[in-house]
Amino acid sequence: MQSAAGLDMSCPFHPPQALKWQDAAVQLRAERIPLKSGLDHLSLALTLDGPLPVTFEMEAPTLMLGFVTAGWAKLQLKDANVEKLESGQWFQMSAQHLSLDRTSSKGVTLEIFLCSEAFTATLSALEPEHGLQALDDFGDADSVARFRSGTMRLAALSAAQAIANASSGSIQHRLQLEANALSWLAETLSQSADATQAAVAGINANDREAIERITAAMEADPSREFSMEDLCAIGGINEHKLKSAFKHLHGKTTFSYLREVRMDYAAGLLRDDRLSVIQVANEVGYSNASHFARAFKDRHQLLPKAYQCL
């Protein structure tokens, strides 16, 4: 399956390249779509029942960034380590092959972006002090097969859902796929950089997972009156670590983040136009309408009623 680097990209679109394989141990469907020179989208649906891994060989060392949309898979790294890829998780690695040695019983569906050295070099040249460790690592021979992963944030999840549901059958769909792909890559590279900076700052994987549990709880129940004790209990983390890790990872305090989550949820309720402004305020935990209006305007630059009318 030919990469975008080997195609004439003066024509912006090329048809997808499809591959199907089935035997007693493997069921595979793959589709590779060239998006830009040196950037391909690889969609895989794989069920693996046998003892031998399925390995995808690339034409050259490649930076791979991807996510699982259904099921799970075990990824075999060059150093014999094994990493589990699960739904809702982003991952990145640089290598010349992708080796999967187990999947869930119903298989796994993966969306992977393949970035060539030329593509990553072009990105790096745009901003020499970009702070994106994945791009720097890719140029370092010692970093081959270095694996990183994490839970996708809301923006990345939204783009991932659009990518998973995308079609490549028309110009409109291809443009949408490319836009969502670039959006997802930007979010994921940024999140990877945040994780690297957190490690430098003494924030470990358990701390990051604690903060992710806390933000997920806020986003799942924006009307709840969370106390600091509640947040510490959800994350299984002490208050000092919660405050420092949250500020480092998100650039704001926990309650500033919660206020933004609430105002975004309120905006969705106002767009639905089924509740009054007072009802929406109550729905997101505000008993005082003027306090709600001030917080909403700070987030969306409009008063709630004006936003609802628009």
PDB file of C-alpha atoms in Angstrom:
ATOM      1  CA  MET A   1       0.000   0.000   0.000  1.00  0.00           C
ATOM      2  CA  GLN A   2       1.816   3.053  -1.296  1.00  0.00           C
ATOM      3  CA  SER A   3       2.450   6.021   0.994  1.00  0.00           C
ATOM      4  CA  ALA A   4       1.626   9.610   0.113  1.00  0.00           C
ATOM      5  CA  ALA A   5       5.345  10.329  -0.132  1.00  0.00           C
ATOM      6  CA  GLY A   6       5.507   8.138  -3.239  1.00  0.00           C
ATOM      7  CA  LEU A   7       2.525   9.711  -4.988  1.00  0.00           C
ATOM      8  CA  ASP A   8       2.172  12.800  -7.132  1.00  0.00           C
ATOM      9  CA  MET A   9       0.635  15.103  -4.542  1.00  0.00           C
ATOM     10  CA  SER A  10       0.203  17.965  -7.013  1.00  0.00           C
ATOM     11  CA  CYS A  11      -3.184  16.280  -7.291  1.00  0.00           C
ATOM     12  CA  PRO A  12      -4.647  16.746  -3.800  1.00  0.00           C
ATOM     13  CA  PHE A  13      -6.751  13.578  -3.733  1.00  0.00           C
ATOM     14  CA  HIS A  14      -5.963   9.960  -4.427  1.00  0.00           C
ATOM     15  CA  PRO A  15      -8.382   7.046  -4.085  1.00  0.00           C
ATOM     16  CA  PRO A  16      -8.117   4.877  -0.977  1.00  0.00           C
ATOM     17  CA  GLN A  17      -6.031   1.723  -1.180  1.00  0.00           C
ATOM     18  CA  ALA A  18      -7.873  -1.249   0.301  1.00  0.00           C
ATOM     19  CA  LEU A  19      -6.627  -4.595   1.568  1.00  0.00           C
ATOM     20  CA  LYS A  20      -8.575  -7.624   2.844  1.00  0.00           C
ATOM     21  CA  TRP A  21      -7.170 -10.816   4.309  1.00  0.00           C
ATOM     22  CA  GLN A  22      -8.835 -13.764   5.981  1.00  0.00           C
ATOM     23  CA  ASP A  23      -7.612 -17.146   7.132  1.00  0.00           C
ATOM     24  CA  ALA A  24      -8.181 -19.421  10.102  1.00  0.00           C
ATOM     25  CA  ALA A  25      -6.420 -17.068  12.517  1.00  0.00           C
ATOM     26  CA  VAL A  26      -6.707 -13.580  11.015  1.00  0.00           C
ATOM     27  CA  GLN A  27      -9.473 -11.395   9.687  1.00  0.00           C
ATOM     28  CA  LEU A  28      -8.202  -8.061   8.392  1.00  0.00           C
ATOM     29  CA  ARG A  29      -9.610  -5.041   6.568  1.00  0.00           C
ATOM     30  CA  ALA A  30      -7.329  -2.106   5.889  1.00  0.00           C
ATOM     31  CA  GLU A  31      -7.744   1.174   4.049  1.00  0.00           C
ATOM     32  CA  ARG A  32      -4.962   3.673   3.468  1.00  0.00           C
ATOM     33  CA  ILE A  33      -5.797   7.219   2.374  1.00  0.00           C
ATOM     34  CA  PRO A  34      -3.059   9.693   1.376  1.00  0.00           C
ATOM     35  CA  LEU A  35      -3.941  13.084   2.891  1.00  0.00           C
ATOM     36  CA  LYS A  36      -0.835  15.163   2.262  1.00  0.00           C
ATOM     37  CA  SER A  37       2.658  14.447   1.069  1.00  0.00           C
ATOM     38  CA  GLY A  38       4.117  12.299   3.828  1.00  0.00           C
ATOM     39  CA  LEU A  39       0.853  12.023   5.799  1.00  0.00           C
ATOM     40  CA  ASP A  40      -1.445   9.001   5.385  1.00  0.00           C
ATOM     41  CA  HIS A  41      -4.537   7.822   7.235  1.00  0.00           C
ATOM     42  CA  LEU A  42      -4.575   4.070   7.891  1.00  0.00           C
ATOM     43  CA  SER A  43      -7.819   2.496   9.090  1.00  0.00           C
ATOM     44  CA  LEU A  44      -7.557  -1.097  10.385  1.00  0.00           C
ATOM     45  CA  ALA A  45     -10.175  -3.622  11.452  1.00  0.00           C
ATOM     46  CA  LEU A  46      -8.436  -6.728  12.796  1.00  0.00           C
ATOM     47  CA  THR A  47      -9.458  -9.903  14.599  1.00  0.00           C
ATOM     48  CA  LEU A  48      -6.537 -12.085  15.632  1.00  0.00           C
ATOM     49  CA  ASP A  49      -7.085 -15.611  16.989  1.00  0.00           C
ATOM     50  CA  GLY A  50      -3.744 -17.236  16.327  1.00  0.00           C
ATOM     51  CA  PRO A  51      -0.448 -17.379  18.250  1.00  0.00           C
ATOM     52  CA  LEU A  52       1.535 -15.305  15.729  1.00  0.00           C
ATOM     53  CA  PRO A  53       1.436 -11.487  15.573  1.00  0.00           C
ATOM     54  CA  VAL A  54       0.264  -9.543  12.542  1.00  0.00           C
ATOM     55  CA  THR A  55       2.947  -7.097  11.444  1.00  0.00           C
ATOM     56  CA  PHE A  56       2.551  -4.128   9.100  1.00  0.00           C
ATOM     57  CA  GLU A  57       5.808  -3.047   7.504  1.00  0.00           C
ATOM     58  CA  MET A  58       6.267   0.606   6.503  1.00  0.00           C
ATOM     59  CA  GLU A  59       8.439   1.829   3.646  1.00  0.00           C
ATOM     60  CA  ALA A  60      10.645   3.785   6.049  1.00  0.00           C
ATOM     61  CA  PRO A  61      10.744   4.775   9.743  1.00  0.00           C
ATOM     62  CA  THR A  62       7.399   6.383  10.473  1.00  0.00           C
ATOM     63  CA  LEU A  63       5.876   8.427  13.262  1.00  0.00           C
ATOM     64  CA  MET A  64       2.539   6.772  14.054  1.00  0.00           C
ATOM     65  CA  LEU A  65      -0.197   8.503  16.016  1.00  0.00           C
ATOM     66  CA  GLY A  66      -3.505   6.730  16.475  1.00  0.00           C
ATOM     67  CA  PHE A  67      -6.468   5.695  18.557  1.00  0.00           C
ATOM     68  CA  VAL A  68      -8.815   2.745  19.053  1.00  0.00           C
ATOM     69  CA  THR A  69     -12.482   3.130  18.142  1.00  0.00           C
ATOM     70  CA  ALA A  70     -13.668  -0.343  19.230  1.00  0.00           C
ATOM     71  CA  GLY A  71     -12.218  -3.308  21.110  1.00  0.00           C
ATOM     72  CA  TRP A  72      -8.619  -3.516  22.253  1.00  0.00           C
ATOM     73  CA  ALA A  73      -5.282  -4.790  20.965  1.00  0.00           C
ATOM     74  CA  LYS A  74      -1.880  -5.689  22.362  1.00  0.00           C
ATOM     75  CA  LEU A  75       0.962  -3.862  20.629  1.00  0.00           C
ATOM     76  CA  GLN A  76       4.345  -5.586  20.515  1.00  0.00           C
ATOM     77  CA  LEU A  77       7.291  -3.184  20.652  1.00  0.00           C
ATOM     78  CA  LYS A  78      10.796  -3.691  19.338  1.00  0.00           C
ATOM     79  CA  ASP A  79      12.233  -4.110  22.859  1.00  0.00           C
ATOM     80  CA  ALA A  80       9.797  -7.033  23.517  1.00  0.00           C
ATOM     81  CA  ASN A  81       7.581  -4.893  25.721  1.00  0.00           C
ATOM     82  CA  VAL A  82       3.821  -5.098  25.160  1.00  0.00           C
ATOM     83  CA  GLU A  83       1.397  -2.169  25.377  1.00  0.00           C
ATOM     84  CA  LYS A  84      -2.381  -2.456  25.459  1.00  0.00           C
ATOM     85  CA  LEU A  85      -4.324  -0.113  23.165  1.00  0.00           C
ATOM     86  CA  GLU A  86      -7.850   0.661  24.369  1.00  0.00           C
ATOM     87  CA  SER A  87     -10.802   2.758  23.258  1.00  0.00           C
ATOM     88  CA  GLY A  88     -10.594   6.447  24.148  1.00  0.00           C
ATOM     89  CA  GLN A  89      -6.798   6.339  24.330  1.00  0.00           C
ATOM     90  CA  TRP A  90      -4.314   8.045  22.018  1.00  0.00           C
ATOM     91  CA  PHE A  91      -0.917   6.512  21.347  1.00  0.00           C
ATOM     92  CA  GLN A  92       2.224   7.420  19.476  1.00  0.00           C
ATOM     93  CA  MET A  93       5.387   5.610  18.507  1.00  0.00           C
ATOM     94  CA  SER A  94       8.118   5.808  15.896  1.00  0.00           C
ATOM     95  CA  ALA A  95       9.143   2.636  14.106  1.00  0.00           C
ATOM     96  CA  GLN A  96       9.206   0.938  10.727  1.00  0.00           C
ATOM     97  CA  HIS A  97       6.641  -1.689  11.635  1.00  0.00           C
ATOM     98  CA  LEU A  98       3.445  -2.088  13.619  1.00  0.00           C
ATOM     99  CA  SER A  99       3.072  -5.477  15.281  1.00  0.00           C
ATOM    100  CA  LEU A 100      -0.182  -6.565  16.958  1.00  0.00           C
ATOM    101  CA  ASP A 101      -0.146  -9.901  18.757  1.00  0.00           C
ATOM    102  CA  ARG A 102      -3.609 -10.035  20.387  1.00  0.00           C
ATOM    103  CA  THR A 103      -7.027  -8.449  20.003  1.00  0.00           C
ATOM    104  CA  SER A 104     -10.290  -8.654  21.901  1.00  0.00           C
ATOM    105  CA  SER A 105     -12.570 -11.524  20.853  1.00  0.00           C
ATOM    106  CA  LYS A 106     -14.628  -9.214  18.637  1.00  0.00           C
ATOM    107  CA  GLY A 107     -11.517  -7.627  17.155  1.00  0.00           C
ATOM    108  CA  VAL A 108     -10.159  -4.105  17.211  1.00  0.00           C
ATOM    109  CA  THR A 109     -10.666  -1.056  15.014  1.00  0.00           C
ATOM    110  CA  LEU A 110      -7.753   1.362  14.801  1.00  0.00           C
ATOM    111  CA  GLU A 111      -7.304   4.745  13.143  1.00  0.00           C
ATOM    112  CA  ILE A 112      -3.617   5.586  12.626  1.00  0.00           C
ATOM    113  CA  PHE A 113      -1.868   8.553  11.037  1.00  0.00           C
ATOM    114  CA  LEU A 114       1.464   7.776   9.399  1.00  0.00           C
ATOM    115  CA  CYS A 115       3.887  10.704   9.312  1.00  0.00           C
ATOM    116  CA  SER A 116       7.079  10.551   7.259  1.00  0.00           C
ATOM    117  CA  GLU A 117      10.380  12.124   8.274  1.00  0.00           C
ATOM    118  CA  ALA A 118       9.885  14.817   5.612  1.00  0.00           C
ATOM    119  CA  PHE A 119       6.420  15.675   6.954  1.00  0.00           C
ATOM    120  CA  THR A 120       7.579  15.951  10.572  1.00  0.00           C
ATOM    121  CA  ALA A 121      10.628  17.978   9.498  1.00  0.00           C
ATOM    122  CA  THR A 122       8.319  20.410   7.702  1.00  0.00           C
ATOM    123  CA  LEU A 123       6.189  20.771  10.836  1.00  0.00           C
ATOM    124  CA  SER A 124       9.254  21.296  13.020  1.00  0.00           C
ATOM    125  CA  ALA A 125      10.591  23.971  10.667  1.00  0.00           C
ATOM    126  CA  LEU A 126       7.405  26.026  11.097  1.00  0.00           C
ATOM    127  CA  GLU A 127       8.271  26.651  14.756  1.00  0.00           C
ATOM    128  CA  PRO A 128      11.768  25.611  15.889  1.00  0.00           C
ATOM    129  CA  GLU A 129      10.841  26.012  19.585  1.00  0.00           C
ATOM    130  CA  HIS A 130       7.624  23.999  19.246  1.00  0.00           C
ATOM    131  CA  GLY A 131       8.110  21.869  22.359  1.00  0.00           C
ATOM    132  CA  LEU A 132       6.504  18.828  20.696  1.00  0.00           C
ATOM    133  CA  GLN A 133       8.597  15.934  21.968  1.00  0.00           C
ATOM    134  CA  ALA A 134       7.178  13.464  19.439  1.00  0.00           C
ATOM    135  CA  LEU A 135       8.632  15.462  16.537  1.00  0.00           C
ATOM    136  CA  ASP A 136      12.012  15.810  18.251  1.00  0.00           C
ATOM    137  CA  ASP A 137      12.111  12.125  19.174  1.00  0.00           C
ATOM    138  CA  PHE A 138      11.422  11.074  15.617  1.00  0.00           C
ATOM    139  CA  GLY A 139      14.670  12.646  14.468  1.00  0.00           C
ATOM    140  CA  ASP A 140      16.592  10.768  17.169  1.00  0.00           C
ATOM    141  CA  ALA A 141      17.640   7.238  16.182  1.00  0.00           C
ATOM    142  CA  ASP A 142      17.739   6.178  19.839  1.00  0.00           C
ATOM    143  CA  SER A 143      14.028   6.936  20.218  1.00  0.00           C
ATOM    144  CA  VAL A 144      12.755   4.377  17.699  1.00  0.00           C
ATOM    145  CA  ALA A 145       9.803   2.448  19.136  1.00  0.00           C
ATOM    146  CA  ARG A 146       9.443   4.916  22.033  1.00  0.00           C
ATOM    147  CA  PHE A 147       5.817   4.579  23.027  1.00  0.00           C
ATOM    148  CA  ARG A 148       3.579   7.157  24.691  1.00  0.00           C
ATOM    149  CA  SER A 149      -0.151   7.113  25.330  1.00  0.00           C
ATOM    150  CA  GLY A 150      -2.894   8.829  27.268  1.00  0.00           C
ATOM    151  CA  THR A 151      -6.626   9.428  27.490  1.00  0.00           C
ATOM    152  CA  MET A 152      -7.968  11.737  24.808  1.00  0.00           C
ATOM    153  CA  ARG A 153      -9.324  15.114  25.871  1.00  0.00           C
ATOM    154  CA  LEU A 154     -12.727  16.325  24.709  1.00  0.00           C
ATOM    155  CA  ALA A 155     -11.460  18.149  21.606  1.00  0.00           C
ATOM    156  CA  ALA A 156      -9.457  15.122  20.472  1.00  0.00           C
ATOM    157  CA  LEU A 157     -12.388  12.791  21.207  1.00  0.00           C
ATOM    158  CA  SER A 158     -14.700  14.925  19.093  1.00  0.00           C
ATOM    159  CA  ALA A 159     -12.288  14.884  16.155  1.00  0.00           C
ATOM    160  CA  ALA A 160     -11.704  11.138  16.647  1.00  0.00           C
ATOM    161  CA  GLN A 161     -15.435  10.418  16.437  1.00  0.00           C
ATOM    162  CA  ALA A 162     -15.687  12.422  13.223  1.00  0.00           C
ATOM    163  CA  ILE A 163     -12.708  10.541  11.766  1.00  0.00           C
ATOM    164  CA  ALA A 164     -14.122   7.143  12.734  1.00  0.00           C
ATOM    165  CA  ASN A 165     -17.441   7.974  11.060  1.00  0.00           C
ATOM    166  CA  ALA A 166     -15.880   9.593   7.993  1.00  0.00           C
ATOM    167  CA  SER A 167     -16.388   8.542   4.409  1.00  0.00           C
ATOM    168  CA  SER A 168     -13.865   9.058   1.630  1.00  0.00           C
ATOM    169  CA  GLY A 169     -16.320   8.864  -1.223  1.00  0.00           C
ATOM    170  CA  SER A 170     -16.526  12.520  -2.233  1.00  0.00           C
ATOM    171  CA  ILE A 171     -14.470  15.699  -2.281  1.00  0.00           C
ATOM    172  CA  GLN A 172     -16.536  17.095   0.588  1.00  0.00           C
ATOM    173  CA  HIS A 173     -15.914  14.004   2.710  1.00  0.00           C
ATOM    174  CA  ARG A 174     -12.198  14.005   1.922  1.00  0.00           C
ATOM    175  CA  LEU A 175     -11.893  17.666   2.890  1.00  0.00           C
ATOM    176  CA  GLN A 176     -13.737  16.970   6.141  1.00  0.00           C
ATOM    177  CA  LEU A 177     -11.503  13.959   6.847  1.00  0.00           C
ATOM    178  CA  GLU A 178      -8.364  16.017   6.265  1.00  0.00           C
ATOM    179  CA  ALA A 179      -9.618  18.852   8.491  1.00  0.00           C
ATOM    180  CA  ASN A 180     -10.556  16.456  11.312  1.00  0.00           C
ATOM    181  CA  ALA A 181      -7.282  14.575  10.931  1.00  0.00           C
ATOM    182  CA  LEU A 182      -5.208  17.751  11.273  1.00  0.00           C
ATOM    183  CA  SER A 183      -7.337  18.867  14.228  1.00  0.00           C
ATOM    184  CA  TRP A 184      -6.833  15.501  15.961  1.00  0.00           C
ATOM    185  CA  LEU A 185      -3.094  15.538  15.301  1.00  0.00           C
ATOM    186  CA  ALA A 186      -2.771  19.065  16.700  1.00  0.00           C
ATOM    187  CA  GLU A 187      -4.659  18.138  19.868  1.00  0.00           C
ATOM    188  CA  THR A 188      -2.765  14.882  20.377  1.00  0.00           C
ATOM    189  CA  LEU A 189       0.692  16.341  19.767  1.00  0.00           C
ATOM    190  CA  SER A 190      -0.163  19.094  22.247  1.00  0.00           C
ATOM    191  CA  GLN A 191      -1.406  16.573  24.818  1.00  0.00           C
ATOM    192  CA  SER A 192       1.737  14.495  24.342  1.00  0.00           C
ATOM    193  CA  ALA A 193       3.840  17.613  24.935  1.00  0.00           C
ATOM    194  CA  ASP A 194       1.864  18.380  28.107  1.00  0.00           C
ATOM    195  CA  ALA A 195       2.508  14.854  29.365  1.00  0.00           C
ATOM    196  CA  THR A 196       6.240  15.236  28.701  1.00  0.00           C
ATOM    197  CA  GLN A 197       6.374  18.575  30.521  1.00  0.00           C
ATOM    198  CA  ALA A 198       4.438  17.055  33.405  1.00  0.00           C
ATOM    199  CA  ALA A 199       7.011  14.288  33.700  1.00  0.00           C
ATOM    200  CA  VAL A 200       9.778  16.898  33.858  1.00  0.00           C
ATOM    201  CA  ALA A 201       7.796  18.698  36.566  1.00  0.00           C
ATOM    202  CA  GLY A 202       7.532  15.534  38.664  1.00  0.00           C
ATOM    203  CA  ILE A 203       3.974  14.642  37.656  1.00  0.00           C
ATOM    204  CA  ASN A 204       3.824  10.915  37.021  1.00  0.00           C
ATOM    205  CA  ALA A 205       1.395   8.738  35.070  1.00  0.00           C
ATOM    206  CA  ASN A 206      -0.738   8.088  38.159  1.00  0.00           C
ATOM    207  CA  ASP A 207      -1.100  11.841  38.724  1.00  0.00           C
ATOM    208  CA  ARG A 208      -2.142  12.375  35.107  1.00  0.00           C
ATOM    209  CA  GLU A 209      -4.693   9.566  35.334  1.00  0.00           C
ATOM    210  CA  ALA A 210      -6.061  11.109  38.548  1.00  0.00           C
ATOM    211  CA  ILE A 211      -6.522  14.469  36.824  1.00  0.00           C
ATOM    212  CA  GLU A 212      -8.160  12.756  33.835  1.00  0.00           C
ATOM    213  CA  ARG A 213     -10.650  11.041  36.168  1.00  0.00           C
ATOM    214  CA  ILE A 214     -11.438  14.382  37.767  1.00  0.00           C
ATOM    215  CA  THR A 215     -11.988  16.206  34.466  1.00  0.00           C
ATOM    216  CA  ALA A 216     -14.116  13.298  33.197  1.00  0.00           C
ATOM    217  CA  ALA A 217     -16.304  13.547  36.320  1.00  0.00           C
ATOM    218  CA  MET A 218     -16.735  17.295  35.815  1.00  0.00           C
ATOM    219  CA  GLU A 219     -17.668  16.855  32.153  1.00  0.00           C
ATOM    220  CA  ALA A 220     -20.099  14.019  32.952  1.00  0.00           C
ATOM    221  CA  ASP A 221     -21.959  15.984  35.650  1.00  0.00           C
ATOM    222  CA  PRO A 222     -21.490  19.745  35.115  1.00  0.00           C
ATOM    223  CA  SER A 223     -24.347  20.705  37.440  1.00  0.00           C
ATOM    224  CA  ARG A 224     -22.827  18.998  40.471  1.00  0.00           C
ATOM    225  CA  GLU A 225     -21.399  21.164  43.266  1.00  0.00           C
ATOM    226  CA  PHE A 226     -17.954  19.601  43.545  1.00  0.00           C
ATOM    227  CA  SER A 227     -15.934  20.355  46.671  1.00  0.00           C
ATOM    228  CA  MET A 228     -12.170  20.018  46.825  1.00  0.00           C
ATOM    229  CA  GLU A 229     -12.710  16.927  49.004  1.00  0.00           C
ATOM    230  CA  ASP A 230     -14.954  15.445  46.287  1.00  0.00           C
ATOM    231  CA  LEU A 231     -12.307  16.014  43.627  1.00  0.00           C
ATOM    232  CA  CYS A 232      -9.546  14.530  45.758  1.00  0.00           C
ATOM    233  CA  ALA A 233     -11.689  11.440  46.399  1.00  0.00           C
ATOM    234  CA  ILE A 234     -12.510  11.024  42.692  1.00  0.00           C
ATOM    235  CA  GLY A 235      -8.865  11.281  41.709  1.00  0.00           C
ATOM    236  CA  GLY A 236      -7.444   9.418  44.687  1.00  0.00           C
ATOM    237  CA  ILE A 237      -4.969  12.256  45.131  1.00  0.00           C
ATOM    238  CA  ASN A 238      -4.154  14.744  47.878  1.00  0.00           C
ATOM    239  CA  GLU A 239      -5.153  18.397  47.642  1.00  0.00           C
ATOM    240  CA  HIS A 240      -1.633  19.777  47.161  1.00  0.00           C
ATOM    241  CA  LYS A 241      -0.857  17.391  44.296  1.00  0.00           C
ATOM    242  CA  LEU A 242      -4.303  17.981  42.775  1.00  0.00           C
ATOM    243  CA  LYS A 243      -3.845  21.748  42.666  1.00  0.00           C
ATOM    244  CA  SER A 244      -0.285  21.678  41.317  1.00  0.00           C
ATOM    245  CA  ALA A 245      -0.850  18.879  38.764  1.00  0.00           C
ATOM    246  CA  PHE A 246      -4.139  20.311  37.516  1.00  0.00           C
ATOM    247  CA  LYS A 247      -2.656  23.788  37.050  1.00  0.00           C
ATOM    248  CA  HIS A 248       0.361  22.357  35.250  1.00  0.00           C
ATOM    249  CA  LEU A 249      -1.647  20.119  32.915  1.00  0.00           C
ATOM    250  CA  HIS A 250      -4.509  22.510  32.139  1.00  0.00           C
ATOM    251  CA  GLY A 251      -3.062  25.936  32.814  1.00  0.00           C
ATOM    252  CA  LYS A 252      -5.930  26.851  35.154  1.00  0.00           C
ATOM    253  CA  THR A 253      -7.386  25.917  38.513  1.00  0.00           C
ATOM    254  CA  THR A 254      -9.842  23.070  38.984  1.00  0.00           C
ATOM    255  CA  PHE A 255     -12.767  25.397  39.595  1.00  0.00           C
ATOM    256  CA  SER A 256     -11.904  27.625  36.617  1.00  0.00           C
ATOM    257  CA  TYR A 257     -11.977  24.479  34.495  1.00  0.00           C
ATOM    258  CA  LEU A 258     -15.293  23.402  36.033  1.00  0.00           C
ATOM    259  CA  ARG A 259     -16.789  26.832  35.329  1.00  0.00           C
ATOM    260  CA  GLU A 260     -15.789  26.537  31.653  1.00  0.00           C
ATOM    261  CA  VAL A 261     -17.297  23.035  31.466  1.00  0.00           C
ATOM    262  CA  ARG A 262     -20.528  24.373  32.951  1.00  0.00           C
ATOM    263  CA  MET A 263     -20.696  27.322  30.569  1.00  0.00           C
ATOM    264  CA  ASP A 264     -20.096  25.067  27.562  1.00  0.00           C
ATOM    265  CA  TYR A 265     -22.877  22.762  28.768  1.00  0.00           C
ATOM    266  CA  ALA A 266     -25.120  25.803  29.322  1.00  0.00           C
ATOM    267  CA  ALA A 267     -24.414  26.970  25.769  1.00  0.00           C
ATOM    268  CA  GLY A 268     -25.661  23.618  24.453  1.00  0.00           C
ATOM    269  CA  LEU A 269     -28.845  23.901  26.522  1.00  0.00           C
ATOM    270  CA  LEU A 270     -29.450  27.436  25.255  1.00  0.00           C
ATOM    271  CA  ARG A 271     -28.972  26.309  21.659  1.00  0.00           C
ATOM    272  CA  ASP A 272     -31.619  23.632  22.179  1.00  0.00           C
ATOM    273  CA  ASP A 273     -33.981  26.485  23.153  1.00  0.00           C
ATOM    274  CA  ARG A 274     -36.155  24.292  25.357  1.00  0.00           C
ATOM    275  CA  LEU A 275     -35.302  25.908  28.698  1.00  0.00           C
ATOM    276  CA  SER A 276     -35.392  29.503  29.893  1.00  0.00           C
ATOM    277  CA  VAL A 277     -32.177  31.258  30.928  1.00  0.00           C
ATOM    278  CA  ILE A 278     -33.142  30.853  34.599  1.00  0.00           C
ATOM    279  CA  GLN A 279     -33.734  27.129  34.106  1.00  0.00           C
ATOM    280  CA  VAL A 280     -30.396  26.747  32.347  1.00  0.00           C
ATOM    281  CA  ALA A 281     -28.674  28.632  35.188  1.00  0.00           C
ATOM    282  CA  ASN A 282     -30.215  26.252  37.711  1.00  0.00           C
ATOM    283  CA  GLU A 283     -29.263  23.273  35.556  1.00  0.00           C
ATOM    284  CA  VAL A 284     -25.570  24.182  35.786  1.00  0.00           C
ATOM    285  CA  GLY A 285     -25.634  24.931  39.516  1.00  0.00           C
ATOM    286  CA  TYR A 286     -26.269  28.696  39.597  1.00  0.00           C
ATOM    287  CA  SER A 287     -29.079  29.998  41.819  1.00  0.00           C
ATOM    288  CA  ASN A 288     -28.162  33.617  41.066  1.00  0.00           C
ATOM    289  CA  ALA A 289     -29.016  34.600  37.465  1.00  0.00           C
ATOM    290  CA  SER A 290     -26.678  37.602  37.400  1.00  0.00           C
ATOM    291  CA  HIS A 291     -23.716  35.482  38.536  1.00  0.00           C
ATOM    292  CA  PHE A 292     -24.570  32.966  35.801  1.00  0.00           C
ATOM    293  CA  ALA A 293     -24.852  35.716  33.170  1.00  0.00           C
ATOM    294  CA  ARG A 294     -21.451  37.124  34.149  1.00  0.00           C
ATOM    295  CA  ALA A 295     -19.763  33.712  34.025  1.00  0.00           C
ATOM    296  CA  PHE A 296     -21.425  32.901  30.693  1.00  0.00           C
ATOM    297  CA  LYS A 297     -20.325  36.182  29.117  1.00  0.00           C
ATOM    298  CA  ASP A 298     -16.755  35.649  30.315  1.00  0.00           C
ATOM    299  CA  ARG A 299     -16.735  32.320  28.451  1.00  0.00           C
ATOM    300  CA  HIS A 300     -18.796  33.089  25.330  1.00  0.00           C
ATOM    301  CA  GLN A 301     -18.586  36.918  25.022  1.00  0.00           C
ATOM    302  CA  LEU A 302     -22.393  37.175  24.981  1.00  0.00           C
ATOM    303  CA  LEU A 303     -25.069  37.308  27.644  1.00  0.00           C
ATOM    304  CA  PRO A 304     -27.127  34.087  27.810  1.00  0.00           C
ATOM    305  CA  LYS A 305     -30.312  35.620  26.358  1.00  0.00           C
ATOM    306  CA  ALA A 306     -28.445  37.169  23.425  1.00  0.00           C
ATOM    307  CA  TYR A 307     -26.680  33.834  22.796  1.00  0.00           C
ATOM    308  CA  GLN A 308     -30.011  32.007  22.850  1.00  0.00           C
ATOM    309  CA  CYS A 309     -31.580  34.465  20.404  1.00  0.00           C
ATOM    310  CA  LEU A 310     -28.690  34.023  17.985  1.00  0.00           C
TER     311      LEU A 310
END
